[in-house]
GROMACS .gro file of C-alpha atoms in nm:
model
  271
    1MET     CA    1   2.103  12.621   0.837
    2THR     CA    2   2.186  12.968   0.591
    3GLY     CA    3   2.003  13.168   0.373
    4CYS     CA    4   1.847  13.505   0.363
    5LEU     CA    5   1.628  13.580   0.649
    6SER     CA    6   1.248  13.704   0.535
    7ARG     CA    7   0.985  13.927   0.748
    8GLY     CA    8   0.596  13.946   0.632
    9SER     CA    9   0.356  13.707   0.481
   10GLY     CA   10   0.259  13.649   0.130
   11GLY     CA   11   0.700  13.656   0.019
   12SER     CA   12   0.810  13.347  -0.161
   13LEU     CA   13   1.193  13.196   0.011
   14ALA     CA   14   1.403  12.910  -0.094
   15VAL     CA   15   1.412  12.597   0.106
   16GLY     CA   16   1.704  12.696   0.344
   17ASP     CA   17   1.573  13.010   0.378
   18SER     CA   18   1.446  13.144   0.664
   19PHE     CA   19   1.109  13.382   0.796
   20ARG     CA   20   1.053  13.594   1.083
   21THR     CA   21   0.720  13.584   1.229
   22ALA     CA   22   0.585  13.835   1.384
   23ALA     CA   23   0.657  13.715   1.741
   24GLY     CA   24   0.998  13.716   1.718
   25ALA     CA   25   1.075  13.310   1.622
   26THR     CA   26   1.253  13.207   1.281
   27VAL     CA   27   1.085  12.961   1.065
   28THR     CA   28   1.340  12.736   0.840
   29VAL     CA   29   1.234  12.470   0.585
   30ALA     CA   30   1.585  12.317   0.568
   31ASP     CA   31   1.554  12.049   0.317
   32ILE     CA   32   1.295  11.804   0.105
   33ARG     CA   33   1.436  11.486   0.088
   34LEU     CA   34   1.166  11.162  -0.139
   35ARG     CA   35   1.110  10.848  -0.057
   36ARG     CA   36   0.966  10.550  -0.175
   37THR     CA   37   0.892  10.363   0.107
   38LEU     CA   38   1.035  10.339   0.504
   39PHE     CA   39   1.045  10.150   0.745
   40ASP     CA   40   0.775  10.168   1.018
   41MET     CA   41   0.869  10.002   1.386
   42ALA     CA   42   0.566   9.749   1.536
   43PHE     CA   43   0.540   9.647   1.896
   44PRO     CA   44   0.790   9.616   2.062
   45ASP     CA   45   1.064   9.653   1.866
   46ALA     CA   46   1.003   9.473   1.488
   47VAL     CA   47   1.052   9.613   1.163
   48VAL     CA   48   0.847   9.625   0.884
   49LEU     CA   49   0.801   9.815   0.604
   50LEU     CA   50   0.542  10.093   0.453
   51ALA     CA   51   0.521  10.088   0.166
   52PRO     CA   52   0.213  10.195  -0.023
   53PRO     CA   53   0.220  10.105  -0.385
   54GLU     CA   54   0.036  10.413  -0.495
   55SER     CA   55   0.189  10.695  -0.308
   56GLN     CA   56   0.579  10.793  -0.226
   57PHE     CA   57   0.657  11.023   0.047
   58VAL     CA   58   0.765  11.356   0.090
   59LEU     CA   59   0.975  11.422   0.435
   60VAL     CA   60   1.059  11.882   0.495
   61THR     CA   61   1.345  11.913   0.733
   62VAL     CA   62   1.218  12.187   1.002
   63SER     CA   63   1.320  12.463   1.201
   64LEU     CA   64   1.163  12.700   1.470
   65ASP     CA   65   1.425  12.919   1.670
   66GLY     CA   66   1.408  13.223   1.860
   67ARG     CA   67   1.192  13.448   2.118
   68ASN     CA   68   0.953  13.261   2.196
   69ALA     CA   69   0.948  12.985   1.955
   70LEU     CA   70   0.750  12.660   2.024
   71VAL     CA   71   0.814  12.308   1.867
   72PRO     CA   72   0.738  12.308   1.479
   73ASP     CA   73   0.303  12.228   1.458
   74PRO     CA   74   0.344  11.953   1.162
   75SER     CA   75  -0.027  12.100   1.095
   76SER     CA   76   0.061  12.457   1.037
   77PHE     CA   77   0.331  12.330   0.731
   78GLY     CA   78   0.173  12.233   0.411
   79LEU     CA   79   0.260  12.071   0.066
   80SER     CA   80   0.188  12.222  -0.198
   81ILE     CA   81   0.243  12.043  -0.579
   82ASP     CA   82   0.082  12.237  -0.859
   83GLY     CA   83  -0.179  12.384  -0.638
   84ALA     CA   84  -0.303  12.035  -0.485
   85GLY     CA   85  -0.260  12.073  -0.161
   86TRP     CA   86  -0.233  11.857   0.186
   87THR     CA   87  -0.122  11.890   0.472
   88GLY     CA   88   0.199  11.756   0.731
   89SER     CA   89   0.179  11.537   0.944
   90THR     CA   90   0.535  11.420   1.221
   91ARG     CA   91   0.372  11.066   1.201
   92LEU     CA   92   0.336  10.809   0.883
   93GLY     CA   93   0.235  10.449   0.993
   94GLY     CA   94   0.285  10.356   1.327
   95THR     CA   95   0.601  10.517   1.400
   96ASN     CA   96   0.708  10.928   1.470
   97ILE     CA   97   0.930  10.977   1.132
   98ASP     CA   98   1.266  11.168   1.308
   99HIS     CA   99   1.309  10.752   1.464
  100ARG     CA  100   1.645  10.666   1.297
  101LEU     CA  101   1.458  10.379   1.169
  102SER     CA  102   1.268  10.533   1.009
  103THR     CA  103   1.496  10.750   0.729
  104PRO     CA  104   1.816  10.536   0.717
  105ASN     CA  105   2.112  10.698   0.519
  106ASP     CA  106   1.958  11.062   0.449
  107ALA     CA  107   2.177  11.303   0.453
  108VAL     CA  108   2.001  11.504   0.757
  109HIS     CA  109   2.311  11.432   1.045
  110ARG     CA  110   2.106  11.549   1.378
  111THR     CA  111   2.318  11.537   1.750
  112PRO     CA  112   2.069  11.306   1.956
  113SER     CA  113   1.898  11.629   2.127
  114GLY     CA  114   1.733  11.632   1.755
  115ALA     CA  115   1.968  12.001   1.760
  116ASP     CA  116   2.136  12.055   1.418
  117GLU     CA  117   2.465  12.310   1.511
  118ARG     CA  118   2.325  12.610   1.623
  119GLY     CA  119   2.081  12.471   1.900
  120ASP     CA  120   1.787  12.495   1.648
  121ASP     CA  121   1.499  12.256   1.708
  122LEU     CA  122   1.453  12.034   1.461
  123ALA     CA  123   1.169  11.816   1.307
  124THR     CA  124   1.047  11.666   0.976
  125VAL     CA  125   0.693  11.655   0.816
  126GLY     CA  126   0.594  11.381   0.616
  127PHE     CA  127   0.334  11.417   0.292
  128THR     CA  128   0.204  11.072   0.123
  129VAL     CA  129   0.156  11.201  -0.242
  130PRO     CA  130   0.049  10.987  -0.551
  131VAL     CA  131   0.360  10.804  -0.724
  132ASP     CA  132   0.231  10.925  -1.004
  133VAL     CA  133   0.246  11.256  -0.999
  134GLU     CA  134   0.457  11.475  -1.288
  135PRO     CA  135   0.441  11.864  -1.136
  136ASP     CA  136   0.662  12.173  -1.233
  137GLN     CA  137   0.617  12.314  -0.951
  138VAL     CA  138   0.625  12.228  -0.586
  139SER     CA  139   0.662  12.392  -0.260
  140VAL     CA  140   0.601  12.476   0.071
  141ALA     CA  141   0.425  12.634   0.275
  142TRP     CA  142   0.408  12.762   0.649
  143GLU     CA  143   0.096  12.930   0.761
  144ARG     CA  144  -0.050  13.021   1.174
  145ASP     CA  145  -0.193  13.336   1.330
  146GLY     CA  146  -0.270  13.517   0.968
  147GLN     CA  147   0.070  13.474   0.866
  148THR     CA  148   0.194  13.303   0.571
  149ALA     CA  149   0.596  13.170   0.441
  150ARG     CA  150   0.613  12.994   0.107
  151TRP     CA  151   0.944  12.783  -0.038
  152ILE     CA  152   0.976  12.743  -0.346
  153GLY     CA  153   1.165  12.345  -0.458
  154ASP     CA  154   1.367  12.379  -0.738
  155ASP     CA  155   1.320  12.212  -1.059
  156GLY     CA  156   1.498  11.906  -0.984
  157LEU     CA  157   1.267  11.839  -0.693
  158ALA     CA  158   0.955  11.936  -0.977
  159ASP     CA  159   1.166  11.630  -1.208
  160ALA     CA  160   1.246  11.405  -0.923
  161LEU     CA  161   0.882  11.388  -0.773
  162GLY     CA  162   0.783  11.268  -1.127
  163SER     CA  163   0.997  10.981  -1.184
  164PRO     CA  164   1.036  10.716  -0.836
  165PRO     CA  165   1.303  10.514  -0.819
  166ASP     CA  166   1.197  10.138  -0.995
  167PHE     CA  167   1.393   9.906  -0.792
  168ARG     CA  168   1.436   9.526  -0.921
  169VAL     CA  169   1.596   9.265  -0.752
  170GLU     CA  170   1.851   9.115  -0.984
  171ALA     CA  171   1.995   8.793  -0.787
  172ILE     CA  172   2.023   8.692  -0.460
  173ASP     CA  173   2.343   8.522  -0.319
  174HIS     CA  174   2.305   8.221  -0.092
  175PRO     CA  175   2.460   7.870   0.044
  176ASP     CA  176   2.264   7.524  -0.063
  177ALA     CA  177   2.225   7.484   0.263
  178PHE     CA  178   2.243   7.596   0.645
  179ALA     CA  179   2.393   7.476   0.989
  180CYS     CA  180   2.132   7.574   1.349
  181ASP     CA  181   2.194   7.804   1.505
  182GLU     CA  182   2.509   7.926   1.269
  183ARG     CA  183   2.492   8.273   1.035
  184PHE     CA  184   2.526   8.218   0.661
  185ASP     CA  185   2.647   8.445   0.475
  186VAL     CA  186   2.388   8.602   0.198
  187SER     CA  187   2.455   8.957  -0.061
  188VAL     CA  188   2.103   9.106  -0.250
  189THR     CA  189   2.220   9.254  -0.580
  190VAL     CA  190   1.915   9.577  -0.690
  191ALA     CA  191   1.893   9.734  -0.984
  192ASN     CA  192   1.740  10.110  -0.964
  193ASP     CA  193   1.553  10.135  -1.358
  194GLY     CA  194   1.348  10.439  -1.283
  195GLY     CA  195   1.434  10.836  -1.301
  196ARG     CA  196   1.567  10.951  -0.989
  197ALA     CA  197   1.781  10.754  -0.719
  198GLY     CA  198   1.604  10.605  -0.407
  199VAL     CA  199   1.709  10.421  -0.134
  200PHE     CA  200   1.619  10.050  -0.068
  201GLN     CA  201   1.491   9.937   0.197
  202ALA     CA  202   1.441   9.595   0.273
  203VAL     CA  203   1.328   9.301   0.584
  204PHE     CA  204   1.454   8.991   0.566
  205PRO     CA  205   1.312   8.732   0.767
  206ALA     CA  206   1.227   8.355   0.799
  207VAL     CA  207   0.854   8.268   0.682
  208GLU     CA  208   0.871   7.863   0.689
  209PRO     CA  209   0.855   7.706   0.897
  210ILE     CA  210   0.851   7.988   1.113
  211ASP     CA  211   0.774   8.347   1.074
  212GLU     CA  212   1.000   8.562   1.221
  213GLY     CA  213   0.855   8.896   1.368
  214HIS     CA  214   1.107   9.085   1.404
  215PRO     CA  215   1.359   9.024   1.104
  216ASP     CA  216   1.695   9.201   0.940
  217SER     CA  217   1.693   9.450   0.755
  218PHE     CA  218   1.894   9.672   0.581
  219ALA     CA  219   1.900   9.997   0.363
  220GLU     CA  220   2.161  10.085   0.050
  221ARG     CA  221   2.117  10.417  -0.171
  222ILE     CA  222   2.115  10.341  -0.547
  223PRO     CA  223   2.191  10.631  -0.789
  224SER     CA  224   1.942  10.582  -1.108
  225GLY     CA  225   2.018  10.345  -1.392
  226GLU     CA  226   2.272  10.161  -1.115
  227SER     CA  227   2.281   9.811  -0.910
  228LYS     CA  228   2.425   9.757  -0.591
  229THR     CA  229   2.467   9.453  -0.333
  230TRP     CA  230   2.472   9.485   0.000
  231THR     CA  231   2.596   9.157   0.195
  232GLY     CA  232   2.517   9.065   0.513
  233SER     CA  233   2.410   8.745   0.725
  234LEU     CA  234   2.077   8.551   0.812
  235GLU     CA  235   2.049   8.241   1.059
  236PHE     CA  236   1.790   7.945   1.143
  237PRO     CA  237   1.617   7.939   1.394
  238PRO     CA  238   1.565   8.316   1.451
  239HIS     CA  239   1.761   8.463   1.777
  240LEU     CA  240   1.377   8.522   1.954
  241HIS     CA  241   1.263   8.112   1.868
  242PRO     CA  242   1.596   7.923   2.024
  243ASP     CA  243   1.333   7.598   2.000
  244GLY     CA  244   1.250   7.584   1.707
  245CYS     CA  245   1.509   7.399   1.537
  246ASP     CA  246   1.328   7.066   1.576
  247ASP     CA  247   1.431   6.752   1.394
  248ASP     CA  248   1.238   6.728   1.141
  249VAL     CA  249   1.308   7.074   1.045
  250GLN     CA  250   1.481   6.934   0.657
  251SER     CA  251   1.492   7.324   0.527
  252ALA     CA  252   1.408   7.714   0.592
  253THR     CA  253   1.228   7.964   0.380
  254PHE     CA  254   1.371   8.324   0.362
  255GLU     CA  255   1.167   8.566   0.231
  256LEU     CA  256   1.365   8.915   0.098
  257ASP     CA  257   1.045   9.183   0.128
  258TRP     CA  258   1.108   9.568   0.017
  259GLY     CA  259   0.709   9.670   0.041
  260LEU     CA  260   0.656   9.669  -0.330
  261GLY     CA  261   0.719   9.324  -0.385
  262THR     CA  262   0.903   9.006  -0.244
  263ARG     CA  263   1.150   8.684  -0.350
  264ALA     CA  264   1.142   8.375  -0.118
  265ILE     CA  265   1.502   8.167  -0.099
  266THR     CA  266   1.457   7.832   0.018
  267LEU     CA  267   1.790   7.616   0.203
  268GLU     CA  268   1.799   7.304   0.334
  269ARG     CA  269   1.899   7.185   0.649
  270ARG     CA  270   2.325   7.048   0.647
  271THR     CA  271   2.333   6.751   0.925
   0.00000   0.00000   0.00000
């Protein structure tokens, strides 16, 4: 991370710049990302979608480095949108938002230890904000022990926050029939009719006659005004239900769930 270094309180910084505290630590807001949905881990390893219909997520990558540095305290970070404020958290839903499954396809690359190439400790601080905002300014503030620093987002961030992605499933291509214990190919084509690029996240579980608790999942980044196709494979019965394909099972239904909508497909059993 590079950028200018500010000392003292009350100054305004650009995203990527650093603030030197009186204790000798360096606080940096490395980047600000916007997400419409997040994957959330359910016990023990199932994946569900965190997708409140009236909200979106702001994810801020922060670091503290240097003498007397402490693990970043999420409550010391705040998000301001045209004067309205939110307090940061490292958990949205039941999962730490640094988890690799929560935010796939993000551009922030971490080593397994969570450190960047300089050795700084990175953390993601999250905020849940309304989806219908039309902000003029977005900023992130850090405040602790009487010291304050503020990072101002550029106009592009404010515009993007006010124009979230709007995903539309155009088609699901799949065979007409399945054979028990054999995977089959499926492709999903999704359009983004919204005003900014976004990551389309979805799970694709079997829902009938077995309700699968550990479904296949995928994520695709889709630019505004474009479509993308994901291709993968599904199976029935699910791998955790090896005895699910009884003789009386004549069909299977799978449901594509992207948090803000669902679409089901039904396949007949091939004998």
